[in-house]
PDB file of C-alpha atoms and ligand atoms in Angstrom:
ATOM      1  CA  MET A  27     107.804 123.455 -17.212  1.00 74.00           C
ATOM      2  CA  PRO A  28     104.894 125.860 -16.706  1.00 77.00           C
ATOM      3  CA  LYS A  29     105.868 129.361 -15.618  1.00 81.00           C
ATOM      4  CA  PRO A  30     104.951 130.117 -12.008  1.00 78.00           C
ATOM      5  CA  SER A  31     101.856 132.291 -11.867  1.00 82.00           C
ATOM      6  CA  PRO A  32     102.401 135.861 -10.617  1.00 89.00           C
ATOM      7  CA  PRO A  33     101.975 136.472  -6.874  1.00 95.00           C
ATOM      8  CA  PHE A  34      99.326 139.136  -7.477  1.00 97.00           C
ATOM      9  CA  ARG A  35      96.152 139.617  -9.487  1.00 98.00           C
ATOM     10  CA  ILE A  36      94.269 142.819 -10.316  1.00 98.00           C
ATOM     11  CA  GLY A  37      90.509 143.026 -10.780  1.00 98.00           C
ATOM     12  CA  HIS A  38      88.099 145.723 -11.888  1.00 98.00           C
ATOM     13  CA  GLY A  39      84.400 145.960 -11.137  1.00 98.00           C
ATOM     14  CA  TYR A  40      81.765 148.354 -12.397  1.00 98.00           C
ATOM     15  CA  ASP A  41      78.106 148.762 -11.574  1.00 96.00           C
ATOM     16  CA  LEU A  42      75.297 151.178 -12.241  1.00 95.00           C
ATOM     17  CA  HIS A  43      71.876 151.205 -10.639  1.00 94.00           C
ATOM     18  CA  ARG A  44      68.910 153.315 -11.565  1.00 96.00           C
ATOM     19  CA  LEU A  45      67.628 155.505  -8.720  1.00 96.00           C
ATOM     20  CA  GLU A  46      63.852 155.877  -8.431  1.00 96.00           C
ATOM     21  CA  PRO A  47      61.532 157.438  -5.861  1.00 96.00           C
ATOM     22  CA  ILE A  48      61.108 155.164  -2.860  1.00 94.00           C
ATOM     23  CA  ALA A  49      57.840 153.272  -2.253  1.00 85.00           C
ATOM     24  CA  PRO A  50      54.992 154.156  -2.171  1.00 90.00           C
ATOM     25  CA  ASP A  51      55.985 156.851  -4.706  1.00 94.00           C
ATOM     26  CA  GLY A  52      58.039 154.520  -6.906  1.00 94.00           C
ATOM     27  CA  PRO A  53      59.957 151.273  -7.224  1.00 93.00           C
ATOM     28  CA  GLY A  54      63.147 152.453  -5.458  1.00 94.00           C
ATOM     29  CA  ARG A  55      64.448 150.498  -2.494  1.00 91.00           C
ATOM     30  CA  ARG A  56      65.840 152.190   0.607  1.00 92.00           C
ATOM     31  CA  PHE A  57      69.099 153.950  -0.273  1.00 94.00           C
ATOM     32  CA  VAL A  58      71.873 151.700   1.026  1.00 92.00           C
ATOM     33  CA  LEU A  59      75.476 152.216   0.008  1.00 93.00           C
ATOM     34  CA  GLY A  60      78.085 149.625   0.904  1.00 92.00           C
ATOM     35  CA  GLY A  61      75.752 148.307   3.611  1.00 90.00           C
ATOM     36  CA  LEU A  62      75.026 151.688   5.239  1.00 92.00           C
ATOM     37  CA  ALA A  63      71.598 153.315   4.977  1.00 93.00           C
ATOM     38  CA  PHE A  64      71.420 156.956   3.830  1.00 94.00           C
ATOM     39  CA  GLU A  65      68.483 159.357   4.033  1.00 94.00           C
ATOM     40  CA  HIS A  66      67.361 160.049   0.488  1.00 95.00           C
ATOM     41  CA  ASP A  67      64.092 160.378  -1.422  1.00 95.00           C
ATOM     42  CA  ARG A  68      65.335 158.032  -4.130  1.00 96.00           C
ATOM     43  CA  GLY A  69      66.735 154.541  -3.946  1.00 94.00           C
ATOM     44  CA  PRO A  70      68.186 151.926  -6.239  1.00 92.00           C
ATOM     45  CA  VAL A  71      66.104 149.626  -8.353  1.00 89.00           C
ATOM     46  CA  GLY A  72      67.562 146.159  -8.426  1.00 79.00           C
ATOM     47  CA  HIS A  73      66.859 142.536  -7.811  1.00 75.00           C
ATOM     48  CA  SER A  74      68.918 142.300  -4.616  1.00 77.00           C
ATOM     49  CA  ASP A  75      69.123 145.306  -2.290  1.00 77.00           C
ATOM     50  CA  GLY A  76      70.616 147.243  -5.183  1.00 77.00           C
ATOM     51  CA  ALA A  77      73.916 147.995  -3.478  1.00 91.00           C
ATOM     52  CA  ALA A  78      75.979 149.102  -6.468  1.00 94.00           C
ATOM     53  CA  LEU A  79      79.141 149.570  -4.398  1.00 96.00           C
ATOM     54  CA  LEU A  80      79.098 146.011  -3.045  1.00 96.00           C
ATOM     55  CA  HIS A  81      78.273 144.634  -6.492  1.00 95.00           C
ATOM     56  CA  ALA A  82      81.222 146.462  -8.077  1.00 97.00           C
ATOM     57  CA  ILE A  83      83.570 145.227  -5.331  1.00 98.00           C
ATOM     58  CA  THR A  84      82.272 141.662  -5.744  1.00 97.00           C
ATOM     59  CA  ASP A  85      82.948 141.855  -9.477  1.00 97.00           C
ATOM     60  CA  ALA A  86      86.444 143.242  -8.871  1.00 98.00           C
ATOM     61  CA  LEU A  87      87.237 140.290  -6.565  1.00 98.00           C
ATOM     62  CA  LEU A  88      85.781 137.740  -8.985  1.00 97.00           C
ATOM     63  CA  GLY A  89      87.473 139.447 -11.926  1.00 98.00           C
ATOM     64  CA  ALA A  90      90.864 139.280 -10.242  1.00 98.00           C
ATOM     65  CA  LEU A  91      90.375 135.522  -9.899  1.00 97.00           C
ATOM     66  CA  GLY A  92      89.282 135.225 -13.529  1.00 96.00           C
ATOM     67  CA  GLU A  93      85.942 133.816 -12.421  1.00 94.00           C
ATOM     68  CA  GLU A  94      82.429 134.365 -13.700  1.00 91.00           C
ATOM     69  CA  ASP A  95      80.881 137.712 -12.800  1.00 90.00           C
ATOM     70  CA  ILE A  96      78.235 138.450 -10.188  1.00 90.00           C
ATOM     71  CA  GLY A  97      75.388 138.251 -12.709  1.00 87.00           C
ATOM     72  CA  GLN A  98      76.448 134.764 -13.794  1.00 89.00           C
ATOM     73  CA  LEU A  99      77.052 133.448 -10.275  1.00 86.00           C
ATOM     74  CA  PHE A 100      73.908 134.970  -8.771  1.00 84.00           C
ATOM     75  CA  PRO A 101      71.375 135.293 -11.598  1.00 82.00           C
ATOM     76  CA  ASP A 102      68.665 137.894 -11.013  1.00 79.00           C
ATOM     77  CA  THR A 103      66.162 135.289 -12.213  1.00 77.00           C
ATOM     78  CA  ASP A 104      66.788 133.361  -8.975  1.00 79.00           C
ATOM     79  CA  PRO A 105      64.091 134.319  -6.443  1.00 79.00           C
ATOM     80  CA  ALA A 106      66.569 133.483  -3.651  1.00 76.00           C
ATOM     81  CA  HIS A 107      68.358 136.747  -4.454  1.00 77.00           C
ATOM     82  CA  ASP A 108      65.222 138.911  -4.399  1.00 75.00           C
ATOM     83  CA  GLY A 109      65.877 141.624  -1.830  1.00 74.00           C
ATOM     84  CA  ALA A 110      69.036 139.802  -0.733  1.00 79.00           C
ATOM     85  CA  ASP A 111      71.583 141.619   1.429  1.00 86.00           C
ATOM     86  CA  SER A 112      74.444 142.230  -0.988  1.00 89.00           C
ATOM     87  CA  ALA A 113      76.933 141.362   1.762  1.00 92.00           C
ATOM     88  CA  ILE A 114      76.277 137.704   0.807  1.00 92.00           C
ATOM     89  CA  PHE A 115      77.875 138.369  -2.586  1.00 93.00           C
ATOM     90  CA  ILE A 116      80.960 139.845  -0.915  1.00 96.00           C
ATOM     91  CA  ASP A 117      81.137 136.838   1.416  1.00 95.00           C
ATOM     92  CA  ALA A 118      80.944 134.426  -1.509  1.00 95.00           C
ATOM     93  CA  ALA A 119      83.671 136.295  -3.401  1.00 97.00           C
ATOM     94  CA  ARG A 120      85.882 136.430  -0.298  1.00 97.00           C
ATOM     95  CA  ARG A 121      85.533 132.680   0.111  1.00 97.00           C
ATOM     96  CA  ARG A 122      86.694 132.178  -3.464  1.00 97.00           C
ATOM     97  CA  VAL A 123      89.652 134.518  -2.947  1.00 97.00           C
ATOM     98  CA  ASP A 124      90.622 132.539   0.128  1.00 97.00           C
ATOM     99  CA  GLU A 125      90.180 129.163  -1.586  1.00 97.00           C
ATOM    100  CA  ALA A 126      92.392 130.333  -4.449  1.00 96.00           C
ATOM    101  CA  GLY A 127      95.147 131.111  -1.921  1.00 96.00           C
ATOM    102  CA  PHE A 128      94.970 134.904  -2.159  1.00 97.00           C
ATOM    103  CA  GLU A 129      94.313 137.783   0.222  1.00 97.00           C
ATOM    104  CA  ILE A 130      93.136 141.314  -0.477  1.00 98.00           C
ATOM    105  CA  GLY A 131      96.097 143.662  -0.914  1.00 98.00           C
ATOM    106  CA  ASN A 132      94.020 146.795  -1.310  1.00 98.00           C
ATOM    107  CA  LEU A 133      90.803 148.110  -2.753  1.00 98.00           C
ATOM    108  CA  ASP A 134      90.131 151.485  -4.343  1.00 98.00           C
ATOM    109  CA  ALA A 135      86.595 152.469  -5.302  1.00 98.00           C
ATOM    110  CA  THR A 136      84.974 155.545  -6.825  1.00 98.00           C
ATOM    111  CA  VAL A 137      81.291 156.235  -6.237  1.00 97.00           C
ATOM    112  CA  ILE A 138      79.743 158.631  -8.754  1.00 98.00           C
ATOM    113  CA  LEU A 139      76.588 160.085  -7.324  1.00 97.00           C
ATOM    114  CA  GLU A 140      74.845 163.463  -7.271  1.00 96.00           C
ATOM    115  CA  ARG A 141      72.983 162.998  -3.973  1.00 95.00           C
ATOM    116  CA  PRO A 142      73.195 162.057  -1.139  1.00 95.00           C
ATOM    117  CA  LYS A 143      76.710 163.290  -0.433  1.00 94.00           C
ATOM    118  CA  ILE A 144      78.887 160.500   0.907  1.00 93.00           C
ATOM    119  CA  GLY A 145      81.757 162.764   2.031  1.00 93.00           C
ATOM    120  CA  PRO A 146      80.579 163.188   5.636  1.00 94.00           C
ATOM    121  CA  ARG A 147      80.318 159.381   6.061  1.00 95.00           C
ATOM    122  CA  LYS A 148      83.336 158.326   4.044  1.00 95.00           C
ATOM    123  CA  GLN A 149      85.390 157.150   7.012  1.00 95.00           C
ATOM    124  CA  GLU A 150      82.432 155.241   8.404  1.00 96.00           C
ATOM    125  CA  LEU A 151      81.923 153.602   5.019  1.00 96.00           C
ATOM    126  CA  ARG A 152      85.593 152.756   4.744  1.00 96.00           C
ATOM    127  CA  LEU A 153      85.566 151.030   8.117  1.00 97.00           C
ATOM    128  CA  HIS A 154      82.379 149.188   7.273  1.00 96.00           C
ATOM    129  CA  LEU A 155      83.795 147.954   3.956  1.00 96.00           C
ATOM    130  CA  ALA A 156      87.052 146.919   5.617  1.00 97.00           C
ATOM    131  CA  ASN A 157      85.010 144.889   8.103  1.00 97.00           C
ATOM    132  CA  LEU A 158      83.008 143.231   5.356  1.00 96.00           C
ATOM    133  CA  LEU A 159      86.218 142.397   3.511  1.00 97.00           C
ATOM    134  CA  GLY A 160      88.063 141.261   6.641  1.00 97.00           C
ATOM    135  CA  VAL A 161      91.005 143.653   6.140  1.00 97.00           C
ATOM    136  CA  ASP A 162      92.437 146.693   7.935  1.00 98.00           C
ATOM    137  CA  SER A 163      90.844 149.964   6.859  1.00 96.00           C
ATOM    138  CA  ASP A 164      94.144 151.245   5.449  1.00 97.00           C
ATOM    139  CA  ARG A 165      93.656 148.699   2.656  1.00 98.00           C
ATOM    140  CA  VAL A 166      90.353 150.258   1.633  1.00 98.00           C
ATOM    141  CA  ASN A 167      89.985 153.586  -0.124  1.00 98.00           C
ATOM    142  CA  LEU A 168      86.846 155.290  -1.277  1.00 97.00           C
ATOM    143  CA  LYS A 169      86.279 158.370  -3.384  1.00 96.00           C
ATOM    144  CA  GLY A 170      83.047 160.228  -4.034  1.00 96.00           C
ATOM    145  CA  LYS A 171      82.443 162.273  -7.178  1.00 96.00           C
ATOM    146  CA  THR A 172      79.482 163.932  -8.803  1.00 96.00           C
ATOM    147  CA  HIS A 173      78.723 163.703 -12.511  1.00 97.00           C
ATOM    148  CA  GLU A 174      78.547 167.494 -12.846  1.00 95.00           C
ATOM    149  CA  LYS A 175      74.756 167.402 -13.378  1.00 95.00           C
ATOM    150  CA  VAL A 176      75.309 165.752 -16.768  1.00 96.00           C
ATOM    151  CA  ASP A 177      73.440 162.665 -18.002  1.00 96.00           C
ATOM    152  CA  ALA A 178      71.389 160.284 -15.856  1.00 96.00           C
ATOM    153  CA  VAL A 179      73.956 160.092 -13.040  1.00 97.00           C
ATOM    154  CA  GLY A 180      74.292 163.875 -12.936  1.00 97.00           C
ATOM    155  CA  GLU A 181      70.518 164.249 -12.887  1.00 97.00           C
ATOM    156  CA  GLY A 182      70.326 162.003  -9.815  1.00 96.00           C
ATOM    157  CA  ARG A 183      68.635 159.157 -11.695  1.00 97.00           C
ATOM    158  CA  ALA A 184      71.487 156.654 -11.280  1.00 96.00           C
ATOM    159  CA  ILE A 185      74.491 155.728  -9.184  1.00 96.00           C
ATOM    160  CA  GLU A 186      77.689 154.474 -10.753  1.00 97.00           C
ATOM    161  CA  VAL A 187      80.621 152.717  -9.071  1.00 98.00           C
ATOM    162  CA  HIS A 188      84.087 151.652 -10.198  1.00 98.00           C
ATOM    163  CA  ALA A 189      86.238 149.414  -8.017  1.00 98.00           C
ATOM    164  CA  VAL A 190      89.761 148.088  -8.427  1.00 98.00           C
ATOM    165  CA  VAL A 191      91.226 145.426  -6.196  1.00 98.00           C
ATOM    166  CA  LEU A 192      94.682 143.905  -5.887  1.00 98.00           C
ATOM    167  CA  LEU A 193      94.974 140.348  -4.617  1.00 98.00           C
ATOM    168  CA  LEU A 194      98.215 139.025  -3.153  1.00 98.00           C
ATOM    169  CA  ARG A 195      99.122 135.363  -2.990  1.00 97.00           C
ATOM    170  CA  ARG A 196      99.011 134.321   0.645  1.00 92.00           C
ATOM    171  CA  GLU A 197     102.224 133.077   2.135  1.00 84.00           C
ATOM    172  CA  ASP A 198     101.162 129.867   3.807  1.00 70.00           C
ATOM    173  CA  PRO A 199     103.797 128.653   6.241  1.00 60.00           C
ATOM    174  CA  ALA A 200     102.746 125.087   5.385  1.00 58.00           C
ATOM    175  CA  THR A 201     103.632 125.448   1.713  1.00 53.00           C
ATOM    176  CA  GLY A 202     106.477 127.918   2.100  1.00 46.00           C
TER     177      GLY A 202
HETATM  178 MG1   MG B 529      74.234 145.623  -9.407  1.00 93.99          MG
END
């Protein structure tokens, strides 16, 4: 008899996006983090809206399910994803979590970024992410760090994000 699968799954997601001067000075898109716009003279370069935080969270959700990653599911060669709002990736991952019979237990993410500072808007970001994920904000945690001026991230030329998510098997009254 097959062993029952565990009632929880953990997933990790990582993303890095290059930050470039914003048009017309360069190829950077508007600086958007987790769906919120920030004032900054640089922005991410990427096929979709370059939202590294949402990409890392999407990969954490997909990873917990043991599914293909964001790059495989939404290839950057597909023009449909050009400039796409990265919330669509979160939505797609959430749907898969739901279909697999799981719910989000909690999410913890670390954003590594020299500028802009996210500290003053951390609570706002937390609430926004919780909304996107359809969970209470006490299930979402966010940390901001700098890279101590070292390497590309420390020189403000990139943003890096790590995200860890725990999924819990949903208790459906119908199935006990
Ligand atoms: Mg990405």
